[in-house]
Coordinates of C-alpha atoms and ligand atoms in Angstrom, one line a residue:
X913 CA 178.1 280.2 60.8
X914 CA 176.3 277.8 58.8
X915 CA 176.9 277.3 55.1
X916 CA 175.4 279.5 52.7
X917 CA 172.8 277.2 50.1
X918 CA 172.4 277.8 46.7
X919 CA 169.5 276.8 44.3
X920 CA 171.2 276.2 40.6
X921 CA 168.4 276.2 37.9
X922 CA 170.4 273.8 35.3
X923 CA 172.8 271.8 35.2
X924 CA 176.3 273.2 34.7
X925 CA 179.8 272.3 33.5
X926 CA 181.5 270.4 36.1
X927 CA 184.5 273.6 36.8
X928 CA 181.4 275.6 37.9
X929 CA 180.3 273.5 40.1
X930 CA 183.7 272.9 41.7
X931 CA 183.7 276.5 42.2
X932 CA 180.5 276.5 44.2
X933 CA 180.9 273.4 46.3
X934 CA 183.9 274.2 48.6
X935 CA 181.4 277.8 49.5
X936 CA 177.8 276.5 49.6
X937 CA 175.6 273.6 49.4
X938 CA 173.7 273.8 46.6
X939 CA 170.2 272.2 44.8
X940 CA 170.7 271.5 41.1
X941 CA 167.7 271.5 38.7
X942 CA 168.9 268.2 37.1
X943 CA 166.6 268.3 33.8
X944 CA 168.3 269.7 30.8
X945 CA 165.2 269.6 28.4
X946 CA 162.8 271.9 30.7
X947 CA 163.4 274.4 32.9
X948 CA 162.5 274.2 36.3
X949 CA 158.3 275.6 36.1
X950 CA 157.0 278.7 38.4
X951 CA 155.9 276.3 41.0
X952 CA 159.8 274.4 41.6
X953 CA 161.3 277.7 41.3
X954 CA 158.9 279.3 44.0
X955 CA 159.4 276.1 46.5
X956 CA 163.0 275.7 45.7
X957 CA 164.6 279.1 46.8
X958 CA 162.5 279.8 50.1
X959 CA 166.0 278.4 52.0
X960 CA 168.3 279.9 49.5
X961 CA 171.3 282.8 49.9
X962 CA 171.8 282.6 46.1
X963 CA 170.5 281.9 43.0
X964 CA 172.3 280.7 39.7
X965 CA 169.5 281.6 37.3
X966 CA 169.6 281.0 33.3
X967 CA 167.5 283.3 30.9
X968 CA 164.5 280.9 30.9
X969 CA 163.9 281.6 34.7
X970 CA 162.0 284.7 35.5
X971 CA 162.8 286.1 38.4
X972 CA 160.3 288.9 39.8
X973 CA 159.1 289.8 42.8
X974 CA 157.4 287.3 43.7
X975 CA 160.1 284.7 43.7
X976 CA 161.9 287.5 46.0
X977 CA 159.9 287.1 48.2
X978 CA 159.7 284.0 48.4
X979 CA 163.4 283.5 49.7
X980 CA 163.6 285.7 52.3
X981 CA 167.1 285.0 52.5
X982 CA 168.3 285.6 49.3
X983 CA 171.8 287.9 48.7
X984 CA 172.4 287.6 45.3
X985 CA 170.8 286.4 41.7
X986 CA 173.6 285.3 39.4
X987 CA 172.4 285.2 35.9
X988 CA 174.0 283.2 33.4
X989 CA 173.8 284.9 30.5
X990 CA 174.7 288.8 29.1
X991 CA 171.1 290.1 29.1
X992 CA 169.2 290.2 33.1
X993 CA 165.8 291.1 31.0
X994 CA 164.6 288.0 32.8
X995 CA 165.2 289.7 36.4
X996 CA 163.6 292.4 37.6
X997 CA 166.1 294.8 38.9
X998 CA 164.6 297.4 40.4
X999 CA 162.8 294.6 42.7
X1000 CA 166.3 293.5 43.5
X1001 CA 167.6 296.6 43.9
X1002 CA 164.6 297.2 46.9
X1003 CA 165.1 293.9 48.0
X1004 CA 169.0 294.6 48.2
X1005 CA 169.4 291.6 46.4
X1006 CA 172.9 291.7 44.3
X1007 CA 172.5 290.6 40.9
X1008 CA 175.0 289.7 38.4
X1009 CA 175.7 288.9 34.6
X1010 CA 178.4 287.3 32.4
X1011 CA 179.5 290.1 30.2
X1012 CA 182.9 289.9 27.7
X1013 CA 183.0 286.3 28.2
X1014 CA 181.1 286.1 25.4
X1015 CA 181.7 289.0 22.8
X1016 CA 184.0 287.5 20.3
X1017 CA 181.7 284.1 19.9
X1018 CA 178.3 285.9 19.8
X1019 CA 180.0 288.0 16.9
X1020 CA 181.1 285.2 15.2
X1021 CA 177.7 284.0 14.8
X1022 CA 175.9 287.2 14.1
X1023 CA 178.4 287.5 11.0
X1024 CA 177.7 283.7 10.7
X1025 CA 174.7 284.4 10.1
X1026 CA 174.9 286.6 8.2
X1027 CA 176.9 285.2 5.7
X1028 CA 174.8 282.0 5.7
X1029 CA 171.9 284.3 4.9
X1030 CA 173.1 286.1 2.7
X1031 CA 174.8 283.3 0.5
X1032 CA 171.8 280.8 1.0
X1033 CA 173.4 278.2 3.1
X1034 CA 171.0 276.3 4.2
X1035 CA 168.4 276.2 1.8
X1036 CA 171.6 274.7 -0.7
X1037 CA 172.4 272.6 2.1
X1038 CA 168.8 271.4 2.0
X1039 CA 168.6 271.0 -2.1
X1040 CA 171.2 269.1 -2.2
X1041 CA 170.2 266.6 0.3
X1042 CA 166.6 266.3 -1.3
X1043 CA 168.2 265.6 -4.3
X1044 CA 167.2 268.6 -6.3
X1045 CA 170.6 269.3 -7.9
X1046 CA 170.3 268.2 -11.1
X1047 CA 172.7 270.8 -13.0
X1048 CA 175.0 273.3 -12.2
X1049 CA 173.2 276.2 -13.2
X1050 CA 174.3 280.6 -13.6
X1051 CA 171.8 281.8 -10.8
X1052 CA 171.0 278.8 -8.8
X1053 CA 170.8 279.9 -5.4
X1054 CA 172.2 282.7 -6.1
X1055 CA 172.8 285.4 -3.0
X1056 CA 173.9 288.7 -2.0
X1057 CA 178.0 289.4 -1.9
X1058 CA 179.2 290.8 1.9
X1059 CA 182.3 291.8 0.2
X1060 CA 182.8 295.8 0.2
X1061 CA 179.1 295.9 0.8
X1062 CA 177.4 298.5 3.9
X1063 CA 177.0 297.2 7.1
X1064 CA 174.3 299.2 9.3
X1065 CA 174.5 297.9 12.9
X1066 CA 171.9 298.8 16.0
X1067 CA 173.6 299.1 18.7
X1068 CA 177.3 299.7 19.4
X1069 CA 178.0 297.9 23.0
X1070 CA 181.0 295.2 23.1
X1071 CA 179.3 293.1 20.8
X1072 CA 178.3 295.4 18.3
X1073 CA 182.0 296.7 18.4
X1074 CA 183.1 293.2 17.5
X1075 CA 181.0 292.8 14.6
X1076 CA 182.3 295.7 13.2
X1077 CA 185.7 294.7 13.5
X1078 CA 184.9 291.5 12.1
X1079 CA 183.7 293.4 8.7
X1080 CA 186.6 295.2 8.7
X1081 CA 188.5 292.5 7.1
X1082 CA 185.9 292.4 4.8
X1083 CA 186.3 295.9 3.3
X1084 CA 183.0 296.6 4.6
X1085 CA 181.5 299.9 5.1
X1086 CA 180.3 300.2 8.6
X1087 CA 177.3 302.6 9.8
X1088 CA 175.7 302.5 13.1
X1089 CA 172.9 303.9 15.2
X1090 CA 173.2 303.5 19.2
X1091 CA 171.3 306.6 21.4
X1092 CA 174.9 306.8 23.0
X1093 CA 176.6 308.0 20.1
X1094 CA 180.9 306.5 20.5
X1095 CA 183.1 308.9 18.5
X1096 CA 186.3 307.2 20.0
X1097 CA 185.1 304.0 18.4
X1098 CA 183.9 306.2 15.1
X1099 CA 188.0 306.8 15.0
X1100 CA 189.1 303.1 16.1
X1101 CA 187.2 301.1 14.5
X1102 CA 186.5 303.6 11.4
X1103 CA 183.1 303.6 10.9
X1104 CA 180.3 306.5 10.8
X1105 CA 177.1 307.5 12.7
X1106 CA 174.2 307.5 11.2
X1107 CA 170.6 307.9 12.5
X1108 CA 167.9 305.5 12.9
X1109 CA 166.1 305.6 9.6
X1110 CA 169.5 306.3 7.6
X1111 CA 171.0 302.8 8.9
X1112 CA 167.9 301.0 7.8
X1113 CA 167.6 302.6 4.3
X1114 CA 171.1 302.0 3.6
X1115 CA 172.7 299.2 4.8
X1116 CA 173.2 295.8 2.7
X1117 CA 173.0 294.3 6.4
X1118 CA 171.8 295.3 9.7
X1119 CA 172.9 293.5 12.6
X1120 CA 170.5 294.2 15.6
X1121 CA 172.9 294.5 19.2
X1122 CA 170.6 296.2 21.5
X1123 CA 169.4 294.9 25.2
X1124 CA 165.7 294.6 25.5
X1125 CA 164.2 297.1 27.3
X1126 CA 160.6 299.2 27.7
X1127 CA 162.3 301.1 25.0
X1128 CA 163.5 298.9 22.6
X1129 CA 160.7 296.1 22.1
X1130 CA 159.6 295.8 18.9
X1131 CA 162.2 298.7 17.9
X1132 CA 162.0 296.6 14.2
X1133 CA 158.6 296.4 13.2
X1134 CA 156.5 296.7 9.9
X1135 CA 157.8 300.7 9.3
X1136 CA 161.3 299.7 9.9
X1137 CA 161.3 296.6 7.3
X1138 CA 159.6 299.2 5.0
X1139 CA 162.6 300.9 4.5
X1140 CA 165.2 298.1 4.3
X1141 CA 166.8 297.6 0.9
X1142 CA 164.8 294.3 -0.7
X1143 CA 168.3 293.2 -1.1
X1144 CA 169.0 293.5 2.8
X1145 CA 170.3 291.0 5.1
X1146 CA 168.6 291.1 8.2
X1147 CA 170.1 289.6 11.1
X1148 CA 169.3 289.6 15.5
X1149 CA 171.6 287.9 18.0
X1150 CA 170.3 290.0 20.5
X1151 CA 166.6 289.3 21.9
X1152 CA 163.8 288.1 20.0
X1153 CA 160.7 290.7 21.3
X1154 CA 163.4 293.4 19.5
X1155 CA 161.6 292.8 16.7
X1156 CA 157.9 292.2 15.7
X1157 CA 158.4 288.4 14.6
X1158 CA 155.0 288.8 12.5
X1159 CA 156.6 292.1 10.7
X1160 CA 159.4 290.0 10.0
X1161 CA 157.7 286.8 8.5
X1162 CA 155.8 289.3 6.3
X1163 CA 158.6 291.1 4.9
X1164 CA 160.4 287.9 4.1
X1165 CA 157.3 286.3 2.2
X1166 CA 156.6 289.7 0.3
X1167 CA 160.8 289.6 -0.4
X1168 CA 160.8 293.5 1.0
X1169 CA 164.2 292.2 2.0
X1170 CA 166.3 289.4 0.6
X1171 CA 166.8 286.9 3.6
X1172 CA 167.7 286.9 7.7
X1173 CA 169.8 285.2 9.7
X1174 CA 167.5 284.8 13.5
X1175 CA 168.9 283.5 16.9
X1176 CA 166.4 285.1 18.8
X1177 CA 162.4 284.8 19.3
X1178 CA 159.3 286.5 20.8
X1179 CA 158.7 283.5 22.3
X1180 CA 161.4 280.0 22.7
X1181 CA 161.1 277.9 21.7
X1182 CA 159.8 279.3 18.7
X1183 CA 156.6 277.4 18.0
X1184 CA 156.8 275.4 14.8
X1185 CA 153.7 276.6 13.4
X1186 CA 155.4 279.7 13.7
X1187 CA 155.1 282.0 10.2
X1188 CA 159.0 283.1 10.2
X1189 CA 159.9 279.1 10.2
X1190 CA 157.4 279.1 6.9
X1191 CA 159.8 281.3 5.0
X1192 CA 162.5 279.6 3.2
X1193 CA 164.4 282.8 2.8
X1194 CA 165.0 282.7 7.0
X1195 CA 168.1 281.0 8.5
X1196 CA 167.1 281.0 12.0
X1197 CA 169.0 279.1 15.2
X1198 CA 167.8 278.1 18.5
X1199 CA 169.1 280.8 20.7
X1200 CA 173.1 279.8 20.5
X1201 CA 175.0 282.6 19.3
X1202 CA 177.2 282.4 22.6
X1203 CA 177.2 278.8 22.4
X1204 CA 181.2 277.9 21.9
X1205 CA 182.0 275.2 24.3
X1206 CA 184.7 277.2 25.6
X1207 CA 182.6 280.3 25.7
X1208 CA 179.6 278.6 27.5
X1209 CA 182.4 277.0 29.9
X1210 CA 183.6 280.7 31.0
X1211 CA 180.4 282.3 31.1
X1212 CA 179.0 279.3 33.8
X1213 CA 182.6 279.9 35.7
X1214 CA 181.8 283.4 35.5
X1215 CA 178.4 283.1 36.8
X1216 CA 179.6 281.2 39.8
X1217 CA 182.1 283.7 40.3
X1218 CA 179.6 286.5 40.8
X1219 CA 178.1 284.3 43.1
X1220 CA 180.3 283.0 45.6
X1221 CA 181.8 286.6 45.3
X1222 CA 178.6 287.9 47.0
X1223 CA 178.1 284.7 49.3
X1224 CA 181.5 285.3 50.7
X1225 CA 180.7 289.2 51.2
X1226 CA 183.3 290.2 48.5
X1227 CA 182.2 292.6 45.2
X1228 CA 181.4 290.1 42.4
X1229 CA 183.1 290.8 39.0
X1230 CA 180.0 291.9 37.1
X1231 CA 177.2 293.5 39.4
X1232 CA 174.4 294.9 37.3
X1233 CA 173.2 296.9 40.3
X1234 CA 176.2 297.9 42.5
X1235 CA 174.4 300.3 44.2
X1236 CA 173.6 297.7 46.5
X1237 CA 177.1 296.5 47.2
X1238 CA 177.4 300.4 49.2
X1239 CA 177.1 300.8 52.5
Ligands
LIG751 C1 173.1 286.2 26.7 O1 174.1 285.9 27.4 O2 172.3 287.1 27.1 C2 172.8 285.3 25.5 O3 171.6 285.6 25.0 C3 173.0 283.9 25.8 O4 174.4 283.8 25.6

């Protein structure tokens, strides 16, 4: 039987690589600064068994069938909004994410963030390098404490869960709202259920950990920031069209809330004429969160894990859709 090949949509740390080599021949999109465009991505897999996407590639339909061969879509990342599933699913294509690998670093940042927000990191960083300090002064730059303050976070999956630890060891308070309400983690990890509206009216800082979905886009909008405390912390490490960007940008010029902490856009890069970059009172990143080197070593192992998994006809370690693996 002839090797299986492999289309690889960036390039990856060399001990993923070694794990696909000895198990397929494989294509490597060898540009770091662009992804590969519609057109390369449509050409490229009409030979291919697998795909090692990232969550710049979007894989529909249409580049399903356009590799009539392919068996399994291993995507480097958490989230799979970037593949269609249910067109897998028909297509009995197997696809695959990196979950856990990256739970502990993505909650570092979100509480990262949030600190940096809430203390004004970065615009002291910047006036001290424009050499605006001219005096230590009582409220210059003055933020908002995390100590013993409330901590409202949406969603309560893995990473959610390790936020919460996190503010533990702050003496936080922690509420949260998640439709799948997780009493055994109300008991672990001591912290209450709340609804919706409640979280957002009384936290000191939300911390948005939800997947994007039909359901969830634009779940923060205008109404939402509305009821924020205007000393609220506002933080997303989860997926950018979560919130209405615009909402946001207007919330933080009026000051409805104090500051936020954003990994996450509508649209990445976020375009620099965007408003939110306008607002001095936003600390935002360029979609890293997960980005430990150790953390972005495992999750591209991981990734070609799931995929040779598949390749070789064994269950891969993560399968978002194992329906397809029966029968
Ligand atoms: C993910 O994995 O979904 C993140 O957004 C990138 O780490």
């Amino acid at each position: 039987m002839s090797r299986p090949r492999v289309y690889v949509t960036r390039r990856l740390p060399q001990p993923a690589l070694d794990i696909i080599r000895p198990i397929a021949d494989f294509t490597l999109w060898d540009r770091e600064d662009v992804p590969p465009s519609r057109q390369v991505l449509l050409r490229e897999v009409t030979q291919v068994d697998g795909l090692l996407s990232l969550l710049t590639d979007r894989i529909d339909g249409e580049v399903m069938d356009a590799a009539p061969r392919l068996r399994v879509v291993s995507n480097f990342a958490v989230g799979f909004d970037n593949i269609d599933i249910p067109a897998a699913t028909q297509r009995r294509i197997v696809v695959t994410n990196t979950p856990e690998v990256l739970t502990e670093t993505v909650a570092d940042f979100a509480f990262c963030l949030m600190l940096a927000a809430a203390r004004r990191l970065v615009e002291g960083d910047r006036y001290a390098r424009d050499g605006k300090w001219k005096t230590w002064e009582p409220l210059l730059l003055a933020g908002q404490d995390m100590y013993r303050a409330t901590l409202g976070l949406i969603g309560l999956g893995r990473i959610g869960s390790a936020v919460a630890r996190r503010a533990k060891g702050f003496e936080m308070r922690v509420m949260y709202y998640d439709p799948f309400r997780r009493e055994d983690l109300e008991q672990s990890l001591q912290i209450e259920y709340r609804p919706f509206t409640d979280v957002l009216r009384q936290a000191d800082f939300i911390s948005v950990h939800v997947p994007l979905s039909e359901q969830t886009r634009h779940l923060i909008g205008r109404d939402q920031f509305s009821m924020m405390k205007p000393t609220a912390v506002f933080v997303n490490t989860s997926r950018g069209p979560v919130v209405d960007q615009q909402a946001l940008a207007e919330a933080l010029a009026a000051r409805r809330i104090f500051a936020a902490g954003i990994d996450v856009f509508e649209r990445e890069p976020v375009p620099t004429d965007d408003p939110l970059l306008a607002q001095g009172n936003a600390i935002v990143a360029p979609h890293i969160a997960s980005a430990s080197i150790p953390t972005r070593i495992r999750m591209a192992t991981l990734a070609a894990e799931n995929l040779v998994a598949v390749l070789q006809g064994k269950r891969p370690p993560n399968p978002v859709n194992p329906e397809v693996l029966k029968g």
